[in-house]
XYZ file of C-alpha atoms in Angstrom:
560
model
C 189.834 85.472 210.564
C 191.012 85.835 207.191
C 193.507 88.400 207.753
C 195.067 87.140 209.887
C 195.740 83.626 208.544
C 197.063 85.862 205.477
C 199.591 87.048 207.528
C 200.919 84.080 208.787
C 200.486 81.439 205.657
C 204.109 82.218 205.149
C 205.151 80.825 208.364
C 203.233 77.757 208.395
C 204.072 76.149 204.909
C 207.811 77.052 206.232
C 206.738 74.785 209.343
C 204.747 72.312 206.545
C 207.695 72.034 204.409
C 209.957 71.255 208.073
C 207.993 68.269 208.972
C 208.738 64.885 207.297
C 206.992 64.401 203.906
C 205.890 60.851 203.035
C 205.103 62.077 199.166
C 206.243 65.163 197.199
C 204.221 68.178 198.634
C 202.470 65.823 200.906
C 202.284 65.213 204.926
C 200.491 62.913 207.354
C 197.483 64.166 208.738
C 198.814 62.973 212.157
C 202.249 65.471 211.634
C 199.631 68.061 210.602
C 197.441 67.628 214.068
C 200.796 68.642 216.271
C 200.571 71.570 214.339
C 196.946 72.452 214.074
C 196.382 71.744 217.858
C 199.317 74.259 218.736
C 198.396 77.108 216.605
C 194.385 76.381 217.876
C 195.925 76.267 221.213
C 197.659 80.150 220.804
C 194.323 81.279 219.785
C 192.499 79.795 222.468
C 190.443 77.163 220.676
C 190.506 73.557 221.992
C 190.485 70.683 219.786
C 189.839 71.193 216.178
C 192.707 69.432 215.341
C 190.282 65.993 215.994
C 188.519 67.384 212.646
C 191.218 66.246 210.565
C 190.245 62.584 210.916
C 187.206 63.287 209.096
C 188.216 66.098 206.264
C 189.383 63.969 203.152
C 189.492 60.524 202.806
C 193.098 60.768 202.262
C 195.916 60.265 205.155
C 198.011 62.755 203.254
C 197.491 66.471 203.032
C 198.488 68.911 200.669
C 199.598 72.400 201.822
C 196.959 74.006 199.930
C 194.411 71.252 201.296
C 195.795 72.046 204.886
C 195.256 75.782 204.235
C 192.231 75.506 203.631
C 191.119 73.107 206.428
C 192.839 76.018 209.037
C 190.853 78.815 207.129
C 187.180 76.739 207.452
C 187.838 75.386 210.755
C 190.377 77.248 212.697
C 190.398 80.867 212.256
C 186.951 81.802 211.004
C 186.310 80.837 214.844
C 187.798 84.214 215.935
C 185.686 87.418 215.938
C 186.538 90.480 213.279
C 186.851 92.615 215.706
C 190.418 92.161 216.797
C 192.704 95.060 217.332
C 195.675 95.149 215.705
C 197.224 94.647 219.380
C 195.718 91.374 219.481
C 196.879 90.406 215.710
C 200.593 91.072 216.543
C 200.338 89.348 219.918
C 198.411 85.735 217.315
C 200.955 86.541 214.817
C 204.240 86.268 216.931
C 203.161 83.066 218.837
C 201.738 81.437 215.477
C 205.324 82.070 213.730
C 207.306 81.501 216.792
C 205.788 77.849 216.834
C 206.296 77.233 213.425
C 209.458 78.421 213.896
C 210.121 75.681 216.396
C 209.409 73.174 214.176
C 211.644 74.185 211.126
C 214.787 76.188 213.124
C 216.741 72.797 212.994
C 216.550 72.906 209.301
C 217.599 76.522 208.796
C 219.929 76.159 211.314
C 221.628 73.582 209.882
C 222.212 75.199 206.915
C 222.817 78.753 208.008
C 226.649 79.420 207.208
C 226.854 82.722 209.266
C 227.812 83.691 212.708
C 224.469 84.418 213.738
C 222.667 82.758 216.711
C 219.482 81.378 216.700
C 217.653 84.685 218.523
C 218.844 86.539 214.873
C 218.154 83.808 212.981
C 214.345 83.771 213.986
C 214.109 87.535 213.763
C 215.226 87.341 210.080
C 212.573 84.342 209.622
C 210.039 86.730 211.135
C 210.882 89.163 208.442
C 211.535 86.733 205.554
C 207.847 85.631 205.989
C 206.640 89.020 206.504
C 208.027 90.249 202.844
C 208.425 87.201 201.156
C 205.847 86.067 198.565
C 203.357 82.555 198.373
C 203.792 81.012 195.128
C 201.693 78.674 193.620
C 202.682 77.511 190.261
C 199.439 77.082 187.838
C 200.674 73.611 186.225
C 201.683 72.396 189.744
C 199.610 73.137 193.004
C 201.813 70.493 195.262
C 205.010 72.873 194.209
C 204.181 75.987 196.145
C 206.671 78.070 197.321
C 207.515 81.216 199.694
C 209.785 83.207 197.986
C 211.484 86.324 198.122
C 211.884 88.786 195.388
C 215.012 89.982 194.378
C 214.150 93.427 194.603
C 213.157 93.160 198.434
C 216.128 91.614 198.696
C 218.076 94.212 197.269
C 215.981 96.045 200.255
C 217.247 94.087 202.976
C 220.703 93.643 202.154
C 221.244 96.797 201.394
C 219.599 97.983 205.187
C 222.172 95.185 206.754
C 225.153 96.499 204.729
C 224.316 100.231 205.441
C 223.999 99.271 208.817
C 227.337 97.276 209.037
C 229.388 100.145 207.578
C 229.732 98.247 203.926
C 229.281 100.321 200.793
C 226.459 98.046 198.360
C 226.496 100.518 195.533
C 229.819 98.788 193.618
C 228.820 95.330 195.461
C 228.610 92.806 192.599
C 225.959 90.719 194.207
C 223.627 93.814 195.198
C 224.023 94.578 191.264
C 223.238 91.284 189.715
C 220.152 91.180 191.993
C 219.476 94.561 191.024
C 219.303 93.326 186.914
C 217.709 89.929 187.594
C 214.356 89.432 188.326
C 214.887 86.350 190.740
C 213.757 84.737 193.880
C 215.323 82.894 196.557
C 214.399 80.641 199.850
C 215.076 81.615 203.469
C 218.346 79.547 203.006
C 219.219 81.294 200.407
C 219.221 84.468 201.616
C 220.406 83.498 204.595
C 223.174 82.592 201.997
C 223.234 85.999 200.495
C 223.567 87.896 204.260
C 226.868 86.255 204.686
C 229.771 88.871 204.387
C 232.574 86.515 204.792
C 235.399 89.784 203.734
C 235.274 91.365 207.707
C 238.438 90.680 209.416
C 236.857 91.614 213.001
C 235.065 88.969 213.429
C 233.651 90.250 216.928
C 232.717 93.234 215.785
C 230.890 91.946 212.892
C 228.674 89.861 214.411
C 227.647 92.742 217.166
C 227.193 94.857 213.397
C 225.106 91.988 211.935
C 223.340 92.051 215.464
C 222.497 95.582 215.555
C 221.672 95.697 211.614
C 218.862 92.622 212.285
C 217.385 94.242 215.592
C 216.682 97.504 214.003
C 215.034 95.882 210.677
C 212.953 93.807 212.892
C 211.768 96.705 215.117
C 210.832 98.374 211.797
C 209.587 95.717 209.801
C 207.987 93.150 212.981
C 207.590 95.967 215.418
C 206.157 98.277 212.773
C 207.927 101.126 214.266
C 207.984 104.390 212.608
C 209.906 106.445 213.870
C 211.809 106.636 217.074
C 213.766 109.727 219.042
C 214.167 111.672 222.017
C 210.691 114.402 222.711
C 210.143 116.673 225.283
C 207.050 116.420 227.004
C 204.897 118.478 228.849
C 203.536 116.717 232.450
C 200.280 116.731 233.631
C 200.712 117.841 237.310
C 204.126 119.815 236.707
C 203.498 122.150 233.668
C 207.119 121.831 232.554
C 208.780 119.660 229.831
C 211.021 116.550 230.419
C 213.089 114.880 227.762
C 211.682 111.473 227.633
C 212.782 108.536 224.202
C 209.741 108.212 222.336
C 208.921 105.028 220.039
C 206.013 105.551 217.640
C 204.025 103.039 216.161
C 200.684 102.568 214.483
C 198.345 102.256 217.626
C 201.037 103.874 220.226
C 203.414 106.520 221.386
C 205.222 104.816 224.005
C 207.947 106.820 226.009
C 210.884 105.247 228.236
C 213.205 107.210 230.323
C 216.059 107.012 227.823
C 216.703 104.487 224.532
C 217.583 101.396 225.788
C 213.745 100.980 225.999
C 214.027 99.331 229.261
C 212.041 101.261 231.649
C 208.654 102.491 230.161
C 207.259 105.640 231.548
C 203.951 105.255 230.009
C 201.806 105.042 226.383
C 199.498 107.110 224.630
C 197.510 104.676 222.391
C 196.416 106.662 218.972
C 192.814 106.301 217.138
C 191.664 108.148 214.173
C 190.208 110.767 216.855
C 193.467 112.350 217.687
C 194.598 115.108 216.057
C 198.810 116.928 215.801
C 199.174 120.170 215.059
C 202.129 123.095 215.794
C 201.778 125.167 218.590
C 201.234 128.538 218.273
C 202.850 130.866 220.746
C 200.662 133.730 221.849
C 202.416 134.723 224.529
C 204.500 136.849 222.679
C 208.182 136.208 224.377
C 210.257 134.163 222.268
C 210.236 130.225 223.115
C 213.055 127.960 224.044
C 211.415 125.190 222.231
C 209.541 124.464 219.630
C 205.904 122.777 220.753
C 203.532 120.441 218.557
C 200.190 119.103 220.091
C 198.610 115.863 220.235
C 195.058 116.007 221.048
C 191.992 114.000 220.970
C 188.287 114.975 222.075
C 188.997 114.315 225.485
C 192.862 115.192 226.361
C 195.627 116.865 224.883
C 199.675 116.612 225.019
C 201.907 118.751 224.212
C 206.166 118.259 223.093
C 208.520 120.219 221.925
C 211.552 119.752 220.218
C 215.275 121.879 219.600
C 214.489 122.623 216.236
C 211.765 123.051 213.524
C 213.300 119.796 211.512
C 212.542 117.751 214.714
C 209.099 119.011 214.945
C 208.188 118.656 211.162
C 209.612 114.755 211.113
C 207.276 114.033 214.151
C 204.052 115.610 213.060
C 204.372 113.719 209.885
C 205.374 110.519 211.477
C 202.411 111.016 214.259
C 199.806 111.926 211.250
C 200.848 108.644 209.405
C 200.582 106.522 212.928
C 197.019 107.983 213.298
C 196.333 107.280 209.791
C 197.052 103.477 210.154
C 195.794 103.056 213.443
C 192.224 102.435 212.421
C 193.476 99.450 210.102
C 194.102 95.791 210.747
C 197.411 96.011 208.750
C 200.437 97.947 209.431
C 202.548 100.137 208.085
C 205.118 98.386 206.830
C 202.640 95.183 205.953
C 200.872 98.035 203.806
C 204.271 99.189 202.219
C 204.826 95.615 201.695
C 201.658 94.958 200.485
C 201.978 98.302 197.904
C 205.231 96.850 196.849
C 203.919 93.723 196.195
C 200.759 94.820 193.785
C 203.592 96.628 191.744
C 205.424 94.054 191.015
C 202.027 91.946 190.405
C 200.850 94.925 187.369
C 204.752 94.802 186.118
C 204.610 91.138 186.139
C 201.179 90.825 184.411
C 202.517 93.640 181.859
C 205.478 91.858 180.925
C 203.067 89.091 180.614
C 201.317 90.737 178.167
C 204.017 92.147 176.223
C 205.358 88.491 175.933
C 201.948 87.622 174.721
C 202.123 90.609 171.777
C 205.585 89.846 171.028
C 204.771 86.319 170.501
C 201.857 87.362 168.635
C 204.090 89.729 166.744
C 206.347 86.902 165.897
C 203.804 84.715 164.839
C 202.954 86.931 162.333
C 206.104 87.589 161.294
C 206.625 84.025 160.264
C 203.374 83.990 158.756
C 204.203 86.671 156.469
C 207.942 84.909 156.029
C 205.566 81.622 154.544
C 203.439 84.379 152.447
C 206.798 85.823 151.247
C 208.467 82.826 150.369
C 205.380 81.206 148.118
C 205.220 85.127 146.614
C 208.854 84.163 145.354
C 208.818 80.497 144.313
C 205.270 81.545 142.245
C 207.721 84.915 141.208
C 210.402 82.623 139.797
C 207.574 80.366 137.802
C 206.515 83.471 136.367
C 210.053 85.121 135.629
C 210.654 81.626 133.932
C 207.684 81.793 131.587
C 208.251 85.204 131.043
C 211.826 84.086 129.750
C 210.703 82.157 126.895
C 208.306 84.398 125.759
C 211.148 87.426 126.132
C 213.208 85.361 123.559
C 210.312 85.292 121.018
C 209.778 89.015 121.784
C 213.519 90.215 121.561
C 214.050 90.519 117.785
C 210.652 91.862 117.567
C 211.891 94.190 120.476
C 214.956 95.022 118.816
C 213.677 96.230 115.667
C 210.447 98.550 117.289
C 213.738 99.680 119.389
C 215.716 100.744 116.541
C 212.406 102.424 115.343
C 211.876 104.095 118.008
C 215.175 105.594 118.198
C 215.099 106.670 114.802
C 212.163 108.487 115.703
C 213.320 109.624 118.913
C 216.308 110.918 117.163
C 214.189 112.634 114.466
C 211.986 114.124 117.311
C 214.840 115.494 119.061
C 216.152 117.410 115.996
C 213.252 118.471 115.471
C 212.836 119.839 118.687
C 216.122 121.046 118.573
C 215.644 123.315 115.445
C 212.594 124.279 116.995
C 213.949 125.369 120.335
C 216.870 126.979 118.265
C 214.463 129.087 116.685
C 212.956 130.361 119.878
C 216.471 131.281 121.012
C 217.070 133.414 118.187
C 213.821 135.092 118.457
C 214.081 135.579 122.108
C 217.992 137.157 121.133
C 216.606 139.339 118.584
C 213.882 140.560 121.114
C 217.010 140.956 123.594
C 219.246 143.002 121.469
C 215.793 144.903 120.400
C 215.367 145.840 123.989
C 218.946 146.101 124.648
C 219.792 149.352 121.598
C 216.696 150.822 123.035
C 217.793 151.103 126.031
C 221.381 151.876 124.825
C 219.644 154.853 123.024
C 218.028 156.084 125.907
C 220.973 155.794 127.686
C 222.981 158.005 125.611
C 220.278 160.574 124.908
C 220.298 161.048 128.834
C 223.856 160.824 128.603
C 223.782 163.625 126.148
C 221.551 165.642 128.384
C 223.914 165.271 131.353
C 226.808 166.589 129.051
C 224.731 169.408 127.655
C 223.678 170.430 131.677
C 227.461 169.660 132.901
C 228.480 172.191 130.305
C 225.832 174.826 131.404
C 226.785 174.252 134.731
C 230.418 174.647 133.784
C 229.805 178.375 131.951
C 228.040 179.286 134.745
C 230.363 178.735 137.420
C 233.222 180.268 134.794
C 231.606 183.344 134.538
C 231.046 183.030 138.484
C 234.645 182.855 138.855
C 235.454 185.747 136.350
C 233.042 188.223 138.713
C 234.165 186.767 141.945
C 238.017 187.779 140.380
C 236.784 190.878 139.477
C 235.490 191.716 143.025
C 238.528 190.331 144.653
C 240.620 192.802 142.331
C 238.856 195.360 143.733
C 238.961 194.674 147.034
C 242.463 194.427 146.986
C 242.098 198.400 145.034
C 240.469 199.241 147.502
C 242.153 197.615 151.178
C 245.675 199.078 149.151
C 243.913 202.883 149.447
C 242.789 202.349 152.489
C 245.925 201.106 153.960
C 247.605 204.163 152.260
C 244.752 206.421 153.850
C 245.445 205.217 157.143
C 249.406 205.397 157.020
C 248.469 209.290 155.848
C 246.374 209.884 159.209
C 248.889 208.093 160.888
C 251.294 210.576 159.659
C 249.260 213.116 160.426
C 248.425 211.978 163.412
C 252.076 212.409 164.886
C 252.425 215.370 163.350
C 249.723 216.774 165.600
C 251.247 215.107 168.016
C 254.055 217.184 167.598
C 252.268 219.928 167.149
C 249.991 219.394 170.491
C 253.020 218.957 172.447
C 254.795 222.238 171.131
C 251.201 223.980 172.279
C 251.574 222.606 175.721
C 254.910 224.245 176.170
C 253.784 227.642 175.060
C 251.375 227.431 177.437
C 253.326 226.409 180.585
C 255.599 229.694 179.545
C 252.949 231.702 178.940
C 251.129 230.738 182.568
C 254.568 231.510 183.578
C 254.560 234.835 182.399
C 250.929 235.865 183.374
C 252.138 234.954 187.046
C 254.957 237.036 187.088
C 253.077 239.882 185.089
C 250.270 239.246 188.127
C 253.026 239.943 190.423
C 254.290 242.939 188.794
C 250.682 244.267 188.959
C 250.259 243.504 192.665
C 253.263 245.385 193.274
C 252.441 248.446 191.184
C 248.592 248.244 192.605
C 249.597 250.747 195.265
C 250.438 253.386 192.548
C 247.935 252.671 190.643
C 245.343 253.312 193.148
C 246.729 256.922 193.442
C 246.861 257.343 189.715
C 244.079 256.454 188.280
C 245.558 257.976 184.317
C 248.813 255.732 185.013
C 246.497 252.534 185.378
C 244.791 253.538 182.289
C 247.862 254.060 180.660
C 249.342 250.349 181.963
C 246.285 248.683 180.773
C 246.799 250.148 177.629
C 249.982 249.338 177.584
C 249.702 245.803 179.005
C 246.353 244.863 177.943
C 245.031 241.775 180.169
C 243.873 238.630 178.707
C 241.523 235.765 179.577
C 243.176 232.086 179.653
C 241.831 230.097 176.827
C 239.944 227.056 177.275
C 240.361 223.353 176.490
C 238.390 223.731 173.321
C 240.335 226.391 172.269
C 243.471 224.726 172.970
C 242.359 221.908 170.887
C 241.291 223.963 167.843
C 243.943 224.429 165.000
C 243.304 227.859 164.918
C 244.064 228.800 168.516
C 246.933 226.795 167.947
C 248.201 228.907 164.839
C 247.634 232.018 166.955
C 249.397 230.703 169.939
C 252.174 229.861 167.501
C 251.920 233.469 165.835
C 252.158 234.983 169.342
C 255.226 232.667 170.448
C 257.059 233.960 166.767
């Protein structure tokens, strides 16, 4: 199965390039059957190793000879139709055996604290990301190698992990600027942080840091957490720690991950979605479903970020559970096709750069015969300047007699345009001056108009105002008169008033003379006639007649 021999050709040249080489990229075919018969072995296939007596006539093998031998032979004995399960479970036991055969050599020269368990897990993962190289000029030098930029990757995981801060970290930066590669005892080189004073608690760090990148990267894991979930007999929720991967949701009673309560193993069938509450009383949680076409189950989470991070995580695990590779392997393998196109682009721009330059040099040769055949001409144009220059020097001196006659010329022609051109100008100018002054003249001629006019304006408006003044002067002395006169009637009204009080006066004491005497006269009716003669009666006047002047005269004759 080709697939999965892709997966672990890391692993074996590691184990390849462990066992004793009797020529440069070269090993016994008897070494090589050790090997072959275990790995046949984990995939339960008896011996094919026996078919290395016959393949090349050669005792010696070459890795990519020996490749090729486990690709015909070996693994296109297993059926396609292996889960991914099943290529985890062939992938672990393939690199734990070649493992076995090269740990003395990487243990040798690991210079960290870490023990051999560690060790292997980072092997695990250095031959999961790590690159096969095969150089084109030398097919016994191949190579697994790690790119600098997924080791920026891991160290950078281990250092977060450890509590160390990689961002100022001169070796994380140099890496970072360098397109490089490095062994697995190189990098187990690089992983050594030899500044941590604990050393203890350091290596439980370093410890912690490798387990979780090997549950991600190894164990594919996605994404792990605590869930509620719903039970099957009792409808209520239970917090259970979930660990999601590409083919399962496996759930343990809490995270040490020792006691599993049970798996839900994912296909392309299932299907997560939010739950919607109908119910219409508020929830305590927040519920997603995971259903296929023949069961559902329902979680919940304590809040909506919760929820969000596991539908995506479960949608991605569903996605990738149909596939032979993983998650990470396909992150790897993403990773590794971009670095492929930047690599083949540089490539290229080397190539047009080169080409560039080649060019460049070619027009440099171009240039530089353009200048030596220059400087042959220049030369033969020298002695023929020297036969010219007198020749030269006179048609110069010609032609600067008759550049200077020219330029008079020109000049007493241009001078006579000037004048004309002023004598059009001071033309135009006195015309205009003229007009100027004639409406000038008109201006005076209408100020002075305008200046009569308001004179005589003035005159009449004095001659009014004089007679106004006439005339407010007689009135005033008109009204002083009636003012006069007024208080003389005044007077006059007031001296009325008292005549009349007396005379009231008298007509009530004459009224009471007459009451007395009415006795007599009632027995004498001559004597009354006599009295009323004698004391004629009178009406009393009214207030009109008071008013009038001449009741006032009379009442003033009467009073004399």
């Amino acid at each position: 199965m080709a697939g999965l021999l892709r997966n672990v050709t890391n692993a074996i040249w590691h184990a390849f390039n462990a066992l004793h080489q009797e020529e440069r990229g070269l090993v016994n075919k008897t070494k090589l059957k050790v090997l072959t018969a275990n790995i046949a072995t984990v995939l339960d296939l008896y011996g094919l190793e026996k078919g290395l007596d016959h393949y090349r006539s050669s005792m010696n093998l070459s890795f990519e000879h020996f490749h090729h031998y486990l690709r015909q032979e070996v693994f296109s004995s297993l059926p396609n139709s292996l889960s991914m399960a099943e290529m985890r479970n062939f992938e672990e036991k393939i690199e734990e055996i070649c493992w076995l055969i090269c740990r003395r050599k990487y243990a040798e020269a690991n210079h960290t604290s870490l023990d051999e368990k560690h060790l292997y897990k980072l092997f695990r993962i250095f031959c999961l990301v790590s690159d096969f190289v095969v150089p084109e000029n030398d097919p016994l030098g191949t190579e697994v190698l790690l790119n600098s930029s997924e080791t920026v990757l891991l160290i950078q995981q281990i250092m977060t992990a450890i509590g160390l801060e990689f961002e100022n970290d001169k070796r994380v930066n140099h890496l970072s600027q360098n397109d490089l590669s490095f062994r697995f005892d190189q990098f187990l080189d690089l992983v050594d942080f030899p500044d941590n004073s604990n050393v203890i608690e350091y290596e439980e760090s370093m410890h912690e840091a490798i387990d979780e990148m090997y549950q991600t990267y190894i164990k594919d894991i996605i994404k792990k957490g605590f869930l509620l979930r719903r039970g099957y007999l009792l409808p209520t929720f239970k917090e259970y720690w979930f660990v999601l991967q590409p083919c399962e949701l496996s759930y343990y009673k809490n995270h040490s991950e020792k006691e599993l309560c049970g798996t839900i193993p994912l296909d392309p069938k299932f299907m997560v979605k939010p739950s919607i509450n109908t119910s219409g009383k508020p929830d305590k949680f927040l519920k997603f479903v995971l259903s296929s076409g023949e069961r559902s189950f329902e979680f919940a989470t304590h809040d909506h970020r919760t929820r969000m991070q596991w539908i995506a995580a479960l949608q991605l695990a569903i996605t990738y559970s149909s596939g032979k590779e993983g998650f990470q392997r396909d992150l790897i393998s993403q990773r590794r096709k971009k670095r492929e196109a930047d690599r083949k682009r540089r490539k290229i721009e080397e190539k047009l750069r080169s080409v560039h330059l080649k060019e460049v040099e070619l027009a440099k040769t171009q240039l530089k015969q353009e200048q030596l055949a220059r400087q042959a001409a220049e030369n033969q144009a020298k002695q023929f300047e020297e036969l010219a220059r007198e020749d030269s020097r006179r048609v110069a001196e010609l032609e600067d007699l008759k550049t200077t006659l020219e330029r008079l010329l020109e000049e007493e022609t241009q001078a006579k345009r000037d004048e004309e051109i002023v004598r059009a100008l001071q033309a135009r100018v006195l015309a205009e001056e003229w007009e100027k002054r004639e409406e000038l003249e008109q201006l005076q001629r209408e100020q002075k108009s305008m200046l009569e006019q308001e004179r005589q304006k003035r005159m009449e408006f004095e001659q009014r105002q004089k007679e106004k003044e006439n005339q407010l002067a007689e009135a005033q002395m008109m009204l002083k008169k009636l003012e006069e006169e007024r208080i003389r009637l005044d007077l006059e009204l007031k001296h009325a008033r008292l005549k009349i009080i007396e005379s009231e006066a008298n007509k009530e004491d004459l009224e009471a003379r007459m009451d007395a005497w009415q006795p007599i006269l009632k027995q004498n009716s001559g004597v009354r006639r006599t009295l009323s003669f004698v004391v004629p009666s009178r009406e009393r006047p009214t207030p009109m007649e008071l008013r009038s002047s001449s009741f006032r005269r009379k009442t003033a004759q009467d009073s004399n």
